[in-house]
Amino acid sequence: MVYIWNDPSEVPADFGPSVVTFGNFDGVHRGHQQVLSELIRSARLNGTKAVAVTFDPHPALIHRPETAPEMIMGLEDKLVALGELGLDGILVMKYSLNLASLTPEEFVGQVLVDSLHASHVVIGHDARFGRGNSGDLDTMKQLGEKFNFDVQVISEFGSEGYPLHKDGGTDRRCSSTWVREALQEGDVATAAEVLGRPHRMRGEVVHGAARGRALGFPTANLAHEASGFVPADGIYAGWLVDQAGKRWPAAISVGSNPTFDGVSRQVEAHVIDRPHEDVGDFDLYGQTVVVEFVARLRGMVAYRGPEALVDQMRLDVIQAHDLLARR
């Protein structure tokens, strides 16, 4: 069981000692997983608790909202992904200008030491923290000596097939930026390699224009408020996980329906291999579902009328079915 706290005051006074790390963890990609796995290993070896401190909202949304990156995942999915790694506790700090004003010593003393009773702090070599990001690795080592905790540094981590250090400008370390760039290009396969799992969105199924139903391809339309980075326009093979936790293979459309002169972007999933084709026996309206993107099948195209679109959609469903059947 993983404990989730929304304020340091919620941490029980007798909790700890603990091995702690902190960060935004947007995407909880394989680089994050490397740090957190080492944190958990260290906690087990020392007979202590493994705790991650994260922030909501992302600091960029407070300091520079006009240029803040789109988040890879919402808080709920981030907590799920963190919890699945085997942590004992997750502290979600409400990010504000007040929190940002804490000096490195105040942040470490009040949060990591006083609340979480840190005996070890695990960080990356380029970690920054405290007011104006003035704290760094050397600062943490000095604070470790003052507050009597050990500092463990984790090296950068690359994904399979992508060496860690740059060589000729082609190799990269795992990063949230890399995931966003891949999703912006519709390259959900590369995003999945860096994430260690398919990219996902989560949202309520709402009523749309019902064009898919009229064409024989009913879709579950995600509300515009759905969480998760919206990939590039196109057709994808993936999965829809309903509110009961059942996974359904799906052909997923992202875009504005150019054949019908659409304007707003939508994410909609057509569940394939249903036991019956009658829409009435598969009502997802009002459910909160998860849509996972496995592979991009093609870009978004405006067809010369509904007939040509239907022909292409039949091919999309066949291709999605065949691809997912091999997974």
Short mmCIF file of C-alpha atoms in Angstrom, two decimals:
data_model
loop_
_atom_site.label_atom_id
_atom_site.label_comp_id
_atom_site.label_asym_id
_atom_site.label_seq_id
_atom_site.Cartn_x
_atom_site.Cartn_y
_atom_site.Cartn_z
CA MET A 1 0.00 0.00 0.00
CA VAL A 2 1.29 3.45 -0.88
CA TYR A 3 0.36 6.42 1.30
CA ILE A 4 -0.47 9.65 -0.52
CA TRP A 5 -0.28 12.96 1.35
CA ASN A 6 -1.26 16.36 0.01
CA ASP A 7 0.59 18.40 2.62
CA PRO A 8 3.59 17.77 4.90
CA SER A 9 1.26 18.17 7.90
CA GLU A 10 -0.55 14.97 6.83
CA VAL A 11 2.55 12.81 7.26
CA PRO A 12 2.26 10.88 10.56
CA ALA A 13 4.72 12.01 13.20
CA ASP A 14 6.06 8.46 13.58
CA PHE A 15 6.60 7.92 9.83
CA GLY A 16 10.14 7.15 8.77
CA PRO A 17 13.04 7.15 8.69
CA SER A 18 12.85 7.41 4.92
CA VAL A 19 14.82 7.52 1.71
CA VAL A 20 13.50 10.51 -0.25
CA THR A 21 13.71 11.98 -3.70
CA PHE A 22 11.81 14.88 -5.25
CA GLY A 23 10.85 16.14 -8.68
CA ASN A 24 8.02 16.84 -11.09
CA PHE A 25 8.12 13.30 -12.56
CA ASP A 26 5.98 14.32 -15.55
CA GLY A 27 5.47 11.10 -17.50
CA VAL A 28 7.26 8.96 -14.88
CA HIS A 29 9.54 7.89 -17.75
CA ARG A 30 12.36 5.38 -17.60
CA GLY A 31 14.81 7.98 -16.35
CA HIS A 32 12.51 8.70 -13.41
CA GLN A 33 12.02 4.98 -12.92
CA GLN A 34 15.78 4.49 -12.68
CA VAL A 35 16.02 7.04 -9.87
CA LEU A 36 12.99 5.67 -8.06
CA SER A 37 14.11 2.05 -8.38
CA GLU A 38 17.43 2.97 -6.82
CA LEU A 39 15.60 4.85 -4.08
CA ILE A 40 13.42 1.81 -3.32
CA ARG A 41 16.44 -0.52 -3.36
CA SER A 42 18.27 1.76 -0.93
CA ALA A 43 15.22 1.93 1.35
CA ARG A 44 14.89 -1.87 1.45
CA LEU A 45 18.59 -2.32 2.20
CA ASN A 46 18.39 0.19 5.06
CA GLY A 47 15.04 -0.95 6.44
CA THR A 48 13.50 2.47 5.82
CA LYS A 49 10.56 3.90 3.86
CA ALA A 50 10.78 4.93 0.20
CA VAL A 51 9.15 8.30 -0.50
CA ALA A 52 8.84 10.56 -3.56
CA VAL A 53 7.95 14.24 -3.27
CA THR A 54 6.25 15.73 -6.32
CA PHE A 55 4.59 19.04 -7.15
CA ASP A 56 1.17 20.05 -8.45
CA PRO A 57 0.73 22.07 -10.54
CA HIS A 58 3.97 21.92 -12.48
CA PRO A 59 6.17 24.89 -11.41
CA ALA A 60 6.26 26.19 -14.99
CA LEU A 61 2.50 26.77 -14.85
CA ILE A 62 3.07 29.17 -11.94
CA HIS A 63 6.24 30.93 -13.08
CA ARG A 64 5.72 31.12 -16.86
CA PRO A 65 2.22 29.93 -17.75
CA GLU A 66 2.42 31.40 -21.26
CA THR A 67 5.32 29.10 -22.21
CA ALA A 68 4.68 26.16 -19.89
CA PRO A 69 4.86 22.79 -21.67
CA GLU A 70 1.78 20.62 -22.03
CA MET A 71 1.81 17.99 -19.32
CA ILE A 72 2.41 14.40 -20.45
CA MET A 73 0.01 13.05 -17.83
CA GLY A 74 -2.48 14.29 -15.26
CA LEU A 75 -1.90 14.02 -11.52
CA GLU A 76 -4.09 10.92 -11.17
CA ASP A 77 -2.10 8.96 -13.73
CA LYS A 78 1.17 10.20 -12.26
CA LEU A 79 0.19 8.92 -8.83
CA VAL A 80 -0.84 5.58 -10.33
CA ALA A 81 2.48 5.26 -12.18
CA LEU A 82 4.51 6.22 -9.11
CA GLY A 83 2.54 3.88 -6.87
CA GLU A 84 3.08 0.94 -9.21
CA LEU A 85 6.84 1.19 -8.71
CA GLY A 86 6.62 0.10 -5.06
CA LEU A 87 6.97 3.35 -3.14
CA ASP A 88 5.80 3.50 0.45
CA GLY A 89 4.68 7.13 0.29
CA ILE A 90 4.10 10.01 -2.11
CA LEU A 91 3.93 13.60 -0.90
CA VAL A 92 2.15 15.92 -3.33
CA MET A 93 3.25 19.47 -2.58
CA LYS A 94 0.87 22.19 -3.77
CA TYR A 95 3.20 24.37 -5.79
CA SER A 96 2.81 28.08 -5.12
CA LEU A 97 4.90 31.22 -4.96
CA ASN A 98 5.12 30.69 -1.20
CA LEU A 99 6.66 27.26 -1.69
CA ALA A 100 8.96 28.67 -4.38
CA SER A 101 10.19 31.31 -1.92
CA LEU A 102 11.67 28.72 0.46
CA THR A 103 15.45 28.70 0.52
CA PRO A 104 17.14 25.37 -0.22
CA GLU A 105 17.78 24.90 3.50
CA GLU A 106 14.17 25.71 4.40
CA PHE A 107 12.81 23.28 1.82
CA VAL A 108 15.09 20.46 2.87
CA GLY A 109 14.69 21.14 6.59
CA GLN A 110 10.92 21.57 6.65
CA VAL A 111 9.88 18.98 4.09
CA LEU A 112 12.54 16.29 3.78
CA VAL A 113 13.82 16.31 7.35
CA ASP A 114 11.08 17.54 9.70
CA SER A 115 8.15 15.89 7.89
CA LEU A 116 9.64 12.83 6.21
CA HIS A 117 12.58 12.17 8.56
CA ALA A 118 14.96 11.59 5.67
CA SER A 119 17.98 9.42 6.38
CA HIS A 120 18.96 9.36 2.69
CA VAL A 121 18.20 11.73 -0.20
CA VAL A 122 18.46 10.37 -3.75
CA ILE A 123 18.87 12.96 -6.53
CA GLY A 124 20.16 13.35 -10.06
CA HIS A 125 23.46 15.10 -10.64
CA ASP A 126 21.71 18.12 -12.18
CA ALA A 127 18.98 18.52 -9.53
CA ARG A 128 18.01 22.11 -8.61
CA PHE A 129 15.82 23.16 -5.73
CA GLY A 130 14.93 26.05 -3.44
CA ARG A 131 14.37 29.72 -4.13
CA GLY A 132 15.40 30.61 -7.68
CA ASN A 133 16.70 27.06 -8.15
CA SER A 134 19.69 28.15 -6.13
CA GLY A 135 20.27 24.74 -4.56
CA ASP A 136 22.30 22.10 -6.39
CA LEU A 137 24.13 18.86 -5.66
CA ASP A 138 26.84 20.57 -3.63
CA THR A 139 24.16 22.38 -1.63
CA MET A 140 22.41 19.08 -0.89
CA LYS A 141 25.66 17.47 0.26
CA GLN A 142 26.26 20.40 2.64
CA LEU A 143 22.71 20.12 3.97
CA GLY A 144 23.18 16.38 4.38
CA GLU A 145 26.10 17.06 6.68
CA LYS A 146 24.07 19.61 8.63
CA PHE A 147 20.91 17.51 8.99
CA ASN A 148 22.68 14.14 9.18
CA PHE A 149 21.41 12.39 6.05
CA ASP A 150 23.32 10.68 3.24
CA VAL A 151 23.12 11.93 -0.35
CA GLN A 152 23.01 9.39 -3.16
CA VAL A 153 23.54 10.60 -6.75
CA ILE A 154 21.95 8.76 -9.68
CA SER A 155 23.46 9.03 -13.15
CA GLU A 156 21.44 9.91 -16.23
CA PHE A 157 19.70 7.05 -17.96
CA GLY A 158 19.03 6.29 -21.64
CA SER A 159 16.34 4.05 -23.09
CA GLU A 160 17.05 0.73 -24.81
CA GLY A 161 18.80 1.30 -28.08
CA TYR A 162 19.61 4.88 -27.18
CA PRO A 163 23.03 5.25 -25.51
CA LEU A 164 23.23 7.57 -22.57
CA HIS A 165 25.76 10.14 -23.70
CA LYS A 166 25.50 12.26 -26.82
CA ASP A 167 27.69 11.11 -29.70
CA GLY A 168 27.38 13.09 -32.89
CA GLY A 169 24.17 14.68 -31.65
CA THR A 170 22.03 11.55 -32.11
CA ASP A 171 21.87 9.97 -28.66
CA ARG A 172 19.73 11.19 -25.80
CA ARG A 173 18.93 10.53 -22.18
CA CYS A 174 15.39 9.83 -21.14
CA SER A 175 13.50 13.05 -20.51
CA SER A 176 10.01 14.51 -20.45
CA THR A 177 11.08 16.82 -23.29
CA TRP A 178 11.92 13.83 -25.47
CA VAL A 179 8.50 12.30 -24.79
CA ARG A 180 6.70 15.56 -25.70
CA GLU A 181 8.71 15.91 -28.91
CA ALA A 182 7.84 12.35 -29.94
CA LEU A 183 4.13 12.88 -29.22
CA GLN A 184 4.11 16.15 -31.13
CA GLU A 185 5.30 14.16 -34.15
CA GLY A 186 2.80 11.36 -33.55
CA ASP A 187 5.66 8.98 -32.81
CA VAL A 188 3.91 7.16 -29.98
CA ALA A 189 6.23 4.16 -30.40
CA THR A 190 9.29 6.21 -29.42
CA ALA A 191 7.32 7.86 -26.63
CA ALA A 192 6.50 4.39 -25.30
CA GLU A 193 10.18 3.39 -25.41
CA VAL A 194 11.15 6.40 -23.31
CA LEU A 195 8.15 6.05 -20.98
CA GLY A 196 8.48 2.30 -20.58
CA ARG A 197 4.76 1.89 -21.40
CA PRO A 198 2.24 3.27 -23.91
CA HIS A 199 1.31 6.92 -23.61
CA ARG A 200 -2.17 7.38 -22.17
CA MET A 201 -4.91 9.93 -21.80
CA ARG A 202 -7.73 9.85 -19.25
CA GLY A 203 -11.12 11.52 -19.50
CA GLU A 204 -14.87 11.29 -19.44
CA VAL A 205 -16.70 9.90 -22.47
CA VAL A 206 -19.04 12.60 -23.78
CA HIS A 207 -21.51 12.96 -26.64
CA GLY A 208 -20.03 14.16 -29.93
CA ALA A 209 -21.48 14.84 -33.34
CA ALA A 210 -22.37 11.11 -33.71
CA ARG A 211 -20.81 11.01 -37.20
CA GLY A 212 -18.94 7.81 -36.35
CA ARG A 213 -22.13 6.08 -35.35
CA ALA A 214 -23.86 7.17 -38.57
CA LEU A 215 -20.93 5.77 -40.59
CA GLY A 216 -20.96 2.46 -38.72
CA PHE A 217 -17.94 3.24 -36.54
CA PRO A 218 -19.26 4.49 -33.15
CA THR A 219 -16.61 6.20 -31.06
CA ALA A 220 -16.01 7.07 -27.42
CA ASN A 221 -15.23 10.79 -27.46
CA LEU A 222 -13.01 12.12 -24.69
CA ALA A 223 -14.04 15.41 -23.10
CA HIS A 224 -11.81 18.35 -23.99
CA GLU A 225 -10.79 18.50 -20.32
CA ALA A 226 -9.22 15.03 -20.55
CA SER A 227 -5.76 14.79 -19.01
CA GLY A 228 -2.65 13.76 -20.89
CA PHE A 229 -0.68 15.12 -23.83
CA VAL A 230 -2.69 15.03 -27.07
CA PRO A 231 -0.53 13.45 -29.80
CA ALA A 232 -0.30 14.76 -33.35
CA ASP A 233 -3.37 14.44 -35.54
CA GLY A 234 -3.78 11.02 -37.06
CA ILE A 235 -5.15 7.52 -36.65
CA TYR A 236 -3.64 5.23 -34.03
CA ALA A 237 -3.92 1.65 -32.86
CA GLY A 238 -4.29 1.36 -29.12
CA TRP A 239 -6.44 0.34 -26.21
CA LEU A 240 -9.43 1.71 -24.36
CA VAL A 241 -9.65 0.78 -20.68
CA ASP A 242 -13.19 1.20 -19.40
CA GLN A 243 -14.23 2.22 -15.91
CA ALA A 244 -14.41 -1.44 -14.82
CA GLY A 245 -10.79 -1.96 -15.87
CA LYS A 246 -11.48 -4.04 -19.00
CA ARG A 247 -9.10 -3.39 -21.90
CA TRP A 248 -10.55 -3.14 -25.38
CA PRO A 249 -8.54 -2.95 -28.64
CA ALA A 250 -9.30 0.30 -30.43
CA ALA A 251 -8.68 2.44 -33.48
CA ILE A 252 -8.13 5.97 -32.18
CA SER A 253 -8.66 9.20 -34.09
CA VAL A 254 -7.00 12.47 -33.09
CA GLY A 255 -7.93 15.56 -35.08
CA SER A 256 -10.68 17.88 -36.27
CA ASN A 257 -12.51 15.63 -38.76
CA PRO A 258 -11.35 17.49 -41.89
CA THR A 259 -13.68 15.51 -44.18
CA PHE A 260 -16.55 17.28 -42.41
CA ASP A 261 -14.76 20.65 -42.09
CA GLY A 262 -14.27 20.21 -38.35
CA VAL A 263 -12.47 22.86 -36.32
CA SER A 264 -11.80 21.68 -32.76
CA ARG A 265 -9.46 18.76 -32.11
CA GLN A 266 -11.01 15.63 -30.66
CA VAL A 267 -9.73 12.32 -29.33
CA GLU A 268 -12.13 9.49 -30.05
CA ALA A 269 -11.69 5.74 -29.85
CA HIS A 270 -13.59 3.13 -31.86
CA VAL A 271 -13.59 -0.13 -29.92
CA ILE A 272 -13.06 -3.11 -32.21
CA ASP A 273 -13.84 -6.80 -31.66
CA ARG A 274 -16.96 -6.03 -29.66
CA PRO A 275 -19.34 -8.99 -29.25
CA HIS A 276 -22.16 -7.10 -31.02
CA GLU A 277 -22.20 -4.20 -33.44
CA ASP A 278 -25.28 -2.64 -31.87
CA VAL A 279 -24.17 0.63 -30.27
CA GLY A 280 -26.80 0.27 -27.57
CA ASP A 281 -25.05 -2.70 -25.98
CA PHE A 282 -21.81 -0.75 -25.42
CA ASP A 283 -22.65 2.52 -23.71
CA LEU A 284 -19.58 4.30 -22.30
CA TYR A 285 -21.16 7.75 -21.92
CA GLY A 286 -20.31 9.31 -18.57
CA GLN A 287 -17.56 6.80 -17.82
CA THR A 288 -14.00 7.89 -17.13
CA VAL A 289 -11.82 5.84 -19.45
CA VAL A 290 -8.14 5.56 -20.33
CA VAL A 291 -6.97 5.61 -23.94
CA GLU A 292 -3.52 4.14 -24.64
CA PHE A 293 -1.63 4.87 -27.88
CA VAL A 294 0.40 1.96 -29.28
CA ALA A 295 1.23 2.87 -32.89
CA ARG A 296 0.40 5.55 -35.45
CA LEU A 297 -1.29 4.12 -38.53
CA ARG A 298 -1.48 7.24 -40.68
CA GLY A 299 -1.90 10.99 -40.67
CA MET A 300 -5.20 12.84 -40.81
CA VAL A 301 -6.58 13.26 -44.35
CA ALA A 302 -9.64 15.03 -45.80
CA TYR A 303 -11.46 12.54 -48.03
CA ARG A 304 -13.78 13.22 -50.96
CA GLY A 305 -16.97 12.42 -49.08
CA PRO A 306 -18.19 9.86 -46.53
CA GLU A 307 -17.86 6.80 -48.83
CA ALA A 308 -14.12 7.20 -49.29
CA LEU A 309 -13.74 7.86 -45.55
CA VAL A 310 -15.66 4.70 -44.63
CA ASP A 311 -13.48 2.60 -46.96
CA GLN A 312 -10.37 3.97 -45.28
CA MET A 313 -11.81 3.45 -41.79
CA ARG A 314 -12.43 -0.22 -42.60
CA LEU A 315 -8.77 -0.55 -43.54
CA ASP A 316 -7.72 1.31 -40.37
CA VAL A 317 -9.71 -1.10 -38.19
CA ILE A 318 -8.19 -4.14 -39.91
CA GLN A 319 -4.68 -2.73 -39.53
CA ALA A 320 -5.27 -1.84 -35.86
CA HIS A 321 -6.70 -5.31 -35.18
CA ASP A 322 -3.74 -7.08 -36.78
CA LEU A 323 -1.18 -4.90 -35.03
CA LEU A 324 -2.73 -5.24 -31.57
CA ALA A 325 -3.23 -9.00 -31.99
CA ARG A 326 0.54 -9.35 -32.10
CA ARG A 327 1.01 -7.50 -28.82
#
